[in-house]
Tab-separated table of C-alpha atoms and ligand atoms in Angstrom:
chain	number	residue	atom	x	y	z
A	610	MET	CA	32.830	3.588	1.330
A	611	ASN	CA	33.324	1.374	-2.686
A	612	ARG	CA	30.155	0.658	-4.230
A	613	PRO	CA	31.891	-3.187	-5.887
A	614	ALA	CA	29.977	-4.909	-8.178
A	615	LEU	CA	27.446	-7.717	-7.657
A	616	GLN	CA	28.431	-10.868	-8.010
A	617	LEU	CA	26.090	-13.816	-9.760
A	618	VAL	CA	25.884	-16.497	-6.795
A	619	ARG	CA	24.186	-19.882	-8.152
A	620	GLY	CA	22.551	-17.323	-11.023
A	621	MET	CA	21.849	-15.223	-9.001
A	622	PRO	CA	22.560	-11.244	-8.437
A	623	ILE	CA	24.035	-10.399	-4.971
A	624	ILE	CA	25.880	-7.799	-2.525
A	625	GLY	CA	29.646	-8.763	-3.926
A	626	PRO	CA	30.449	-8.886	-0.329
A	627	PHE	CA	28.347	-10.869	0.192
A	628	ALA	CA	29.183	-13.553	-2.639
A	629	GLU	CA	32.812	-14.753	-0.083
A	630	ASN	CA	30.588	-15.869	2.443
A	631	TRP	CA	29.404	-17.622	0.093
A	632	GLU	CA	29.990	-21.542	0.936
A	633	ASN	CA	29.011	-20.896	5.033
A	634	VAL	CA	25.773	-19.487	3.273
A	635	GLU	CA	25.889	-22.803	2.088
A	636	ARG	CA	26.784	-25.578	4.296
A	637	PHE	CA	24.259	-23.349	7.185
A	638	GLN	CA	22.481	-25.764	9.272
A	639	ALA	CA	19.261	-24.651	10.393
A	640	ARG	CA	17.073	-26.488	12.713
A	641	ALA	CA	13.535	-27.395	13.011
A	642	ASP	CA	12.586	-24.805	16.122
A	643	ASP	CA	14.047	-22.245	14.072
A	644	LEU	CA	12.287	-19.771	12.691
A	645	LEU	CA	12.738	-17.868	8.838
A	646	ILE	CA	11.296	-13.692	8.263
A	647	SER	CA	11.836	-15.224	4.396
A	648	THR	CA	11.717	-11.310	1.573
A	649	TYR	CA	12.920	-9.531	-1.303
A	650	PRO	CA	14.600	-6.553	-0.187
A	651	LYS	CA	12.294	-3.485	0.499
A	652	SER	CA	8.943	-5.411	1.545
A	653	GLY	CA	8.758	-4.892	5.063
A	654	THR	CA	11.393	-7.442	6.398
A	655	THR	CA	11.838	-4.914	9.497
A	656	TRP	CA	8.839	-4.507	10.230
A	657	VAL	CA	7.399	-8.325	10.407
A	658	SER	CA	11.480	-9.077	12.879
A	659	LYS	CA	10.036	-6.404	14.810
A	660	ILE	CA	6.408	-7.704	14.948
A	661	VAL	CA	7.964	-11.237	15.594
A	662	ASP	CA	10.713	-10.161	18.063
A	663	LEU	CA	8.250	-8.286	20.314
A	664	ILE	CA	6.210	-11.462	19.868
A	665	LEU	CA	8.888	-13.646	22.061
A	666	THR	CA	8.859	-10.751	24.132
A	667	ASN	CA	5.932	-10.998	24.893
A	668	GLY	CA	5.519	-6.542	23.959
A	669	ASP	CA	7.886	-6.631	26.978
A	670	ALA	CA	9.421	-2.953	24.817
A	671	GLU	CA	11.902	-2.354	27.047
A	672	GLU	CA	13.906	-6.012	26.286
A	673	SER	CA	13.251	-5.627	22.612
A	674	ARG	CA	15.444	-2.216	22.774
A	675	LYS	CA	18.163	-4.486	24.088
A	676	GLY	CA	20.134	-5.160	20.701
A	677	ALA	CA	19.174	-3.538	17.700
A	678	ILE	CA	16.937	-5.255	15.521
A	679	PHE	CA	19.597	-6.445	12.569
A	680	GLU	CA	21.342	-8.547	15.577
A	681	ARG	CA	17.791	-9.819	17.288
A	682	VAL	CA	17.322	-11.376	13.510
A	683	PRO	CA	20.657	-12.134	12.385
A	684	PHE	CA	20.518	-11.795	7.893
A	685	LEU	CA	21.709	-15.069	7.311
A	686	GLU	CA	23.681	-13.983	4.128
A	687	CYS	CA	24.736	-10.562	4.876
A	688	SER	CA	28.832	-10.269	5.550
A	689	GLY	CA	31.810	-7.313	4.136
A	690	PRO	CA	34.539	-5.268	5.244
A	691	SER	CA	34.814	-5.242	9.253
A	692	LEU	CA	31.025	-6.507	9.896
A	693	PRO	CA	30.192	-10.093	11.666
A	694	SER	CA	28.865	-12.295	9.136
A	695	GLY	CA	25.109	-13.836	9.603
A	696	THR	CA	26.210	-17.241	9.709
A	697	GLU	CA	29.090	-17.037	11.835
A	698	ILE	CA	26.661	-14.473	14.452
A	699	LEU	CA	23.806	-17.589	13.969
A	700	ASN	CA	26.391	-20.261	14.209
A	701	LYS	CA	26.773	-18.961	18.381
A	702	GLN	CA	23.696	-17.869	18.544
A	703	ASP	CA	20.733	-19.056	22.049
A	704	PHE	CA	18.023	-21.491	20.602
A	705	PRO	CA	15.687	-20.337	19.280
A	706	ARG	CA	16.956	-18.576	16.840
A	707	VAL	CA	14.535	-15.925	14.089
A	708	ILE	CA	16.949	-15.774	10.639
A	709	LYS	CA	16.447	-12.977	8.164
A	710	THR	CA	16.682	-13.505	4.520
A	711	HIS	CA	16.643	-12.498	0.868
A	712	LEU	CA	17.766	-15.423	-0.490
A	713	PRO	CA	15.201	-17.128	-3.401
A	714	VAL	CA	13.573	-20.894	-3.291
A	715	ASP	CA	15.906	-22.274	-5.092
A	716	VAL	CA	18.490	-19.935	-3.534
A	717	LEU	CA	18.039	-20.821	0.133
A	718	PRO	CA	20.702	-23.642	2.312
A	719	GLN	CA	18.475	-26.789	1.551
A	720	SER	CA	18.643	-27.592	5.131
A	721	PHE	CA	15.423	-24.973	6.273
A	722	TRP	CA	13.466	-27.780	3.573
A	723	ASP	CA	15.049	-30.920	5.148
A	724	GLN	CA	14.118	-29.119	8.486
A	725	ASN	CA	10.589	-28.005	7.601
A	726	CYS	CA	11.740	-24.578	9.326
A	727	LYS	CA	8.361	-22.118	9.492
A	728	ILE	CA	9.050	-19.754	7.231
A	729	ILE	CA	6.955	-15.706	7.297
A	730	TYR	CA	6.886	-14.860	3.677
A	731	VAL	CA	6.352	-10.756	3.250
A	732	ALA	CA	5.055	-9.728	-0.201
A	733	ARG	CA	5.010	-5.863	-1.628
A	734	ASN	CA	3.918	-4.790	-5.200
A	735	ALA	CA	6.460	-4.699	-7.136
A	736	LYS	CA	6.208	-0.601	-8.662
A	737	ASP	CA	6.144	0.520	-4.649
A	738	VAL	CA	9.360	-1.789	-4.287
A	739	ALA	CA	11.150	-1.075	-7.154
A	740	VAL	CA	11.590	2.841	-5.656
A	741	SER	CA	11.513	2.204	-2.552
A	742	TYR	CA	15.064	0.175	-3.755
A	743	TYR	CA	16.060	2.254	-5.590
A	744	HIS	CA	16.062	4.700	-2.508
A	745	PHE	CA	18.572	2.279	-1.088
A	746	TYR	CA	20.482	1.715	-3.545
A	747	ARG	CA	21.297	5.055	-3.250
A	748	MET	CA	21.519	5.673	0.584
A	749	ALA	CA	22.976	1.558	1.384
A	750	PHE	CA	26.945	2.253	-0.225
A	751	GLY	CA	28.230	-1.999	-0.762
A	752	HIS	CA	25.759	-1.865	-3.772
A	753	PRO	CA	26.759	-0.635	-7.301
A	754	ASP	CA	25.412	3.373	-7.621
A	755	PRO	CA	21.915	3.029	-9.204
A	756	GLY	CA	22.013	4.898	-11.248
A	757	THR	CA	19.371	7.003	-12.681
A	758	TRP	CA	16.443	5.997	-12.047
A	759	ASP	CA	15.289	5.130	-15.027
A	760	GLU	CA	18.354	3.240	-15.849
A	761	PHE	CA	17.299	1.057	-11.796
A	762	LEU	CA	14.360	1.265	-12.978
A	763	ASN	CA	15.235	-1.204	-16.252
A	764	SER	CA	17.977	-3.666	-14.551
A	765	PHE	CA	15.073	-4.008	-11.919
A	766	MET	CA	13.016	-4.964	-14.302
A	767	GLU	CA	15.711	-7.233	-15.674
A	768	GLY	CA	15.815	-9.270	-12.663
A	769	ASN	CA	19.942	-7.386	-12.110
A	770	VAL	CA	19.729	-6.119	-8.729
A	771	ALA	CA	20.309	-7.708	-5.946
A	772	PHE	CA	18.677	-10.743	-5.700
A	773	GLY	CA	17.423	-10.615	-9.002
A	774	ARG	CA	14.423	-11.042	-9.311
A	775	TRP	CA	11.072	-9.677	-8.222
A	776	SER	CA	8.561	-11.440	-9.635
A	777	SER	CA	10.191	-14.872	-9.283
A	778	HIS	CA	11.181	-14.788	-5.365
A	779	VAL	CA	6.942	-13.753	-5.015
A	780	LYS	CA	5.715	-16.656	-6.744
A	781	GLY	CA	8.986	-19.241	-6.131
A	782	TYR	CA	7.421	-18.571	-2.226
A	783	TRP	CA	3.639	-18.723	-3.095
A	784	GLU	CA	4.372	-21.750	-4.731
A	785	LYS	CA	5.877	-23.914	-2.301
A	786	ARG	CA	3.414	-22.091	0.339
A	787	ARG	CA	1.577	-25.162	0.677
A	788	GLN	CA	4.264	-27.071	1.042
A	789	THR	CA	5.863	-25.646	3.737
A	790	ASP	CA	4.963	-24.703	6.733
A	791	THR	CA	4.710	-20.734	5.579
A	792	LEU	CA	2.591	-17.592	6.444
A	793	TYR	CA	2.075	-16.093	3.177
A	794	LEU	CA	1.924	-12.068	4.284
A	795	PHE	CA	1.446	-8.879	2.449
A	796	TYR	CA	3.033	-5.961	3.117
A	797	GLU	CA	-0.229	-3.764	2.607
A	798	ASP	CA	-2.197	-5.937	4.297
A	799	MET	CA	-0.030	-5.486	6.573
A	800	LEU	CA	-0.658	-0.810	6.555
A	801	GLN	CA	-4.734	-2.118	6.429
A	802	ASP	CA	-5.192	-3.588	9.008
A	803	PRO	CA	-1.792	-4.159	11.331
A	804	MET	CA	-2.940	-5.431	14.189
A	805	CYS	CA	-4.921	-8.553	12.133
A	806	GLU	CA	-1.649	-9.386	10.045
A	807	ILE	CA	0.151	-8.553	14.009
A	808	GLN	CA	-2.521	-11.889	15.118
A	809	LYS	CA	-2.361	-13.837	12.370
A	810	VAL	CA	1.314	-13.809	13.152
A	811	SER	CA	1.176	-14.640	17.217
A	812	ARG	CA	-1.203	-17.403	16.247
A	813	PHE	CA	1.667	-18.963	14.009
A	814	MET	CA	4.708	-18.809	16.605
A	815	ARG	CA	1.117	-20.610	18.608
A	816	LYS	CA	1.594	-18.177	21.416
A	817	GLU	CA	-1.290	-16.860	22.907
A	818	LEU	CA	-1.245	-12.829	23.645
A	819	SER	CA	-3.890	-11.107	25.401
A	820	ASP	CA	-5.299	-7.706	23.940
A	821	LYS	CA	-3.317	-6.156	25.901
A	822	VAL	CA	-0.212	-7.732	24.703
A	823	LEU	CA	-1.408	-7.493	21.092
A	824	GLU	CA	-2.447	-3.068	21.594
A	825	LYS	CA	0.930	-2.914	22.554
A	826	ILE	CA	2.486	-5.133	20.202
A	827	LEU	CA	0.815	-2.192	18.339
A	828	THR	CA	1.938	0.163	18.976
A	829	HIS	CA	5.249	0.242	18.455
A	830	THR	CA	5.693	-1.631	15.094
A	831	SER	CA	4.221	1.541	14.448
A	832	PHE	CA	6.051	3.355	11.042
A	833	GLN	CA	6.670	6.883	13.020
A	834	ALA	CA	7.457	4.498	16.458
A	835	MET	CA	10.135	2.197	14.587
A	836	LYS	CA	11.418	4.913	13.072
A	837	ASN	CA	12.009	7.027	15.744
A	838	ASN	CA	14.114	3.698	17.296
A	839	PRO	CA	17.301	4.060	17.049
A	840	MET	CA	16.565	-0.160	17.587
A	841	ASP	CA	14.939	-0.430	14.546
A	842	ASN	CA	15.879	2.285	11.694
A	843	TYR	CA	18.977	1.639	11.647
A	844	SER	CA	21.226	4.406	12.208
A	845	THR	CA	23.391	2.649	14.773
A	846	PHE	CA	24.084	0.429	11.049
A	847	PRO	CA	27.287	1.020	9.245
A	848	PHE	CA	26.885	1.131	5.446
A	849	MET	CA	24.638	3.713	5.152
A	850	ASP	CA	23.477	6.887	4.837
A	851	HIS	CA	20.747	7.959	6.306
A	852	SER	CA	20.992	11.606	5.119
A	853	ILE	CA	21.006	10.485	1.538
A	854	SER	CA	17.961	8.975	1.759
A	855	PRO	CA	16.355	7.182	5.848
A	856	PHE	CA	15.898	3.934	6.554
A	857	MET	CA	12.622	4.349	7.300
A	858	ARG	CA	11.603	6.877	4.003
A	859	LYS	CA	8.298	6.449	3.962
A	860	GLY	CA	5.749	3.378	4.311
A	861	ILE	CA	3.354	4.302	2.696
A	862	LEU	CA	0.950	2.116	-0.108
A	863	GLY	CA	1.774	3.541	-3.896
A	864	ASP	CA	4.570	6.252	-3.405
A	865	TRP	CA	5.353	4.929	-7.201
A	866	LYS	CA	3.059	7.738	-8.307
A	867	THR	CA	5.549	10.341	-7.911
A	868	HIS	CA	8.207	8.252	-8.943
A	869	PHE	CA	6.706	6.520	-12.448
A	870	SER	CA	6.010	8.951	-15.756
A	871	VAL	CA	3.810	7.632	-18.106
A	872	SER	CA	5.646	5.817	-19.955
A	873	GLN	CA	7.818	3.837	-17.444
A	874	ASN	CA	4.756	2.952	-15.812
A	875	GLU	CA	3.376	1.223	-19.374
A	876	LYS	CA	6.388	-0.618	-19.791
A	877	PHE	CA	5.940	-1.858	-16.321
A	878	ASP	CA	2.120	-2.894	-16.814
A	879	GLU	CA	3.616	-5.369	-19.907
A	880	TYR	CA	6.542	-6.568	-17.881
A	881	TYR	CA	4.389	-7.574	-14.844
A	882	GLN	CA	1.857	-9.041	-17.161
A	883	GLN	CA	4.178	-10.567	-18.889
A	884	GLU	CA	5.964	-11.972	-15.081
A	885	MET	CA	2.425	-12.887	-13.624
A	886	ALA	CA	0.760	-14.198	-16.560
A	887	ASN	CA	1.462	-17.486	-15.444
A	888	THR	CA	0.312	-17.041	-11.676
A	889	ASP	CA	-3.288	-16.217	-9.609
A	890	LEU	CA	-0.739	-14.215	-7.095
A	891	SER	CA	-1.739	-10.423	-7.250
A	892	PHE	CA	-1.264	-7.942	-5.218
A	893	ARG	CA	-3.097	-3.899	-3.977
A	894	MET	CA	-0.828	-1.560	-6.537
B	286	A3P	P1	9.565	2.442	2.035
B	286	A3P	O1	11.535	2.922	1.655
B	286	A3P	O2	8.240	2.639	1.056
B	286	A3P	O3	9.410	3.444	2.722
B	286	A3P	P2	12.688	-3.820	4.307
B	286	A3P	O4	12.595	-4.126	6.226
B	286	A3P	O5	12.552	-5.047	4.533
B	286	A3P	O6	14.154	-3.970	4.329
B	286	A3P	O7	11.156	-2.924	4.039
B	286	A3P	C1	11.708	-1.579	3.865
B	286	A3P	C2	10.693	-0.268	3.627
B	286	A3P	O8	9.657	-1.049	5.056
B	286	A3P	C3	10.703	0.927	3.766
B	286	A3P	O9	10.194	1.221	2.622
B	286	A3P	C4	10.699	1.555	5.242
B	286	A3P	O10	8.955	2.578	5.089
B	286	A3P	C5	9.550	0.588	5.182
B	286	A3P	N1	8.487	-0.997	7.281
B	286	A3P	C6	9.504	-0.444	7.996
B	286	A3P	N2	8.721	-0.640	8.548
B	286	A3P	C7	7.541	0.138	8.762
B	286	A3P	C8	6.487	0.255	9.214
B	286	A3P	N3	6.107	-0.395	10.402
B	286	A3P	N4	5.709	0.455	8.979
B	286	A3P	C9	4.806	0.443	7.604
B	286	A3P	N5	6.170	0.306	6.547
B	286	A3P	C10	7.832	0.216	7.355
B	287	EST	C1	20.511	-5.513	1.526
B	287	EST	C2	19.531	-6.413	2.770
B	287	EST	C3	18.919	-5.515	3.683
B	287	EST	O1	17.648	-5.518	3.941
B	287	EST	C4	20.045	-5.337	4.306
B	287	EST	C5	21.339	-4.748	4.252
B	287	EST	C6	22.377	-4.682	5.874
B	287	EST	C7	23.349	-5.140	5.707
B	287	EST	C8	24.175	-4.215	4.362
B	287	EST	C9	23.098	-4.641	3.394
B	287	EST	C10	21.562	-5.148	3.147
B	287	EST	C11	23.575	-4.013	1.094
B	287	EST	C12	24.320	-3.844	1.080
B	287	EST	C13	25.975	-3.707	2.941
B	287	EST	C14	25.266	-4.581	3.737
B	287	EST	C15	26.698	-4.433	5.072
B	287	EST	C16	27.422	-4.748	4.004
B	287	EST	C17	26.929	-3.972	2.333
B	287	EST	O2	28.656	-3.090	2.931
B	287	EST	C18	25.781	-2.556	3.416
């Protein structure tokens, strides 16, 4: 498959084929009972999607295995050759729906705000996101060629990657969290104390779950369990070459240390200070 260039939608770079379905995304009618999972790419979207899916099935892993995670939680703005678009799937789906998006606050369809939908946002530290995103660009055709790691890191800092600037994304939802029904989570907290974060999600969804069910959810959402589960690891998804880099790659904190050179790190820290100077949002790296 070729690697189409990114296109601009409302000033945001987006995967080429996604731009072709943009009118339907913009017109999308959210409902008050939709649950939106929003993230900047590579921040733990699939992980929190699986947690939500298992909460809805009361920890029934067999029920959750009835479809791949990208089918059970459709991706709103997804569109591509020989793929049904996210909007097409969602418009036919039973309610209540769980919807995945990578759209930043200023590009998210207005109906999500009008309906005051519940939003689960997951943020991950910028350096690990950049590394994970680089490997994802390499393995998921449909992204432009990432070039070398150094070239990709520069594009990432410029916001010239699909879904734009990391900093605007994480700050946008952070600033909106109090006026909206948003649960703002951090990937690093999910790694450190997954049970605590699973309980936060279930309380947010107003689901009372027994300790036994919570333990099951914990087991089935571990990195190894998801990596080994063909329904969770994207091995059934087209346009991805897992021999280049698996979708479930490392699932750790601080892999940036094996990728950033000293000078890349200095440059990134300077960029980061500027981008994050005007916010109380902070990350563990
Ligand atoms: P790495 O590339 O750093 O390994 P997304 O789902 O938003 O695309 O994010 C993918 C990232 O989340 C990948 O990071 C992937 O390994 C990690 N991930 C997915 N499931 C996970 C889990 N259960 N535990 C920890 N990390 C997980
Ligand atoms: C991008 C981000 C993400 O979290 C998931 C996916 C799945 C759908 C993928 C897309 C993506 C990357 C680009 C594609 C697309 C399907 C067609 C396109 O080529 C692989």
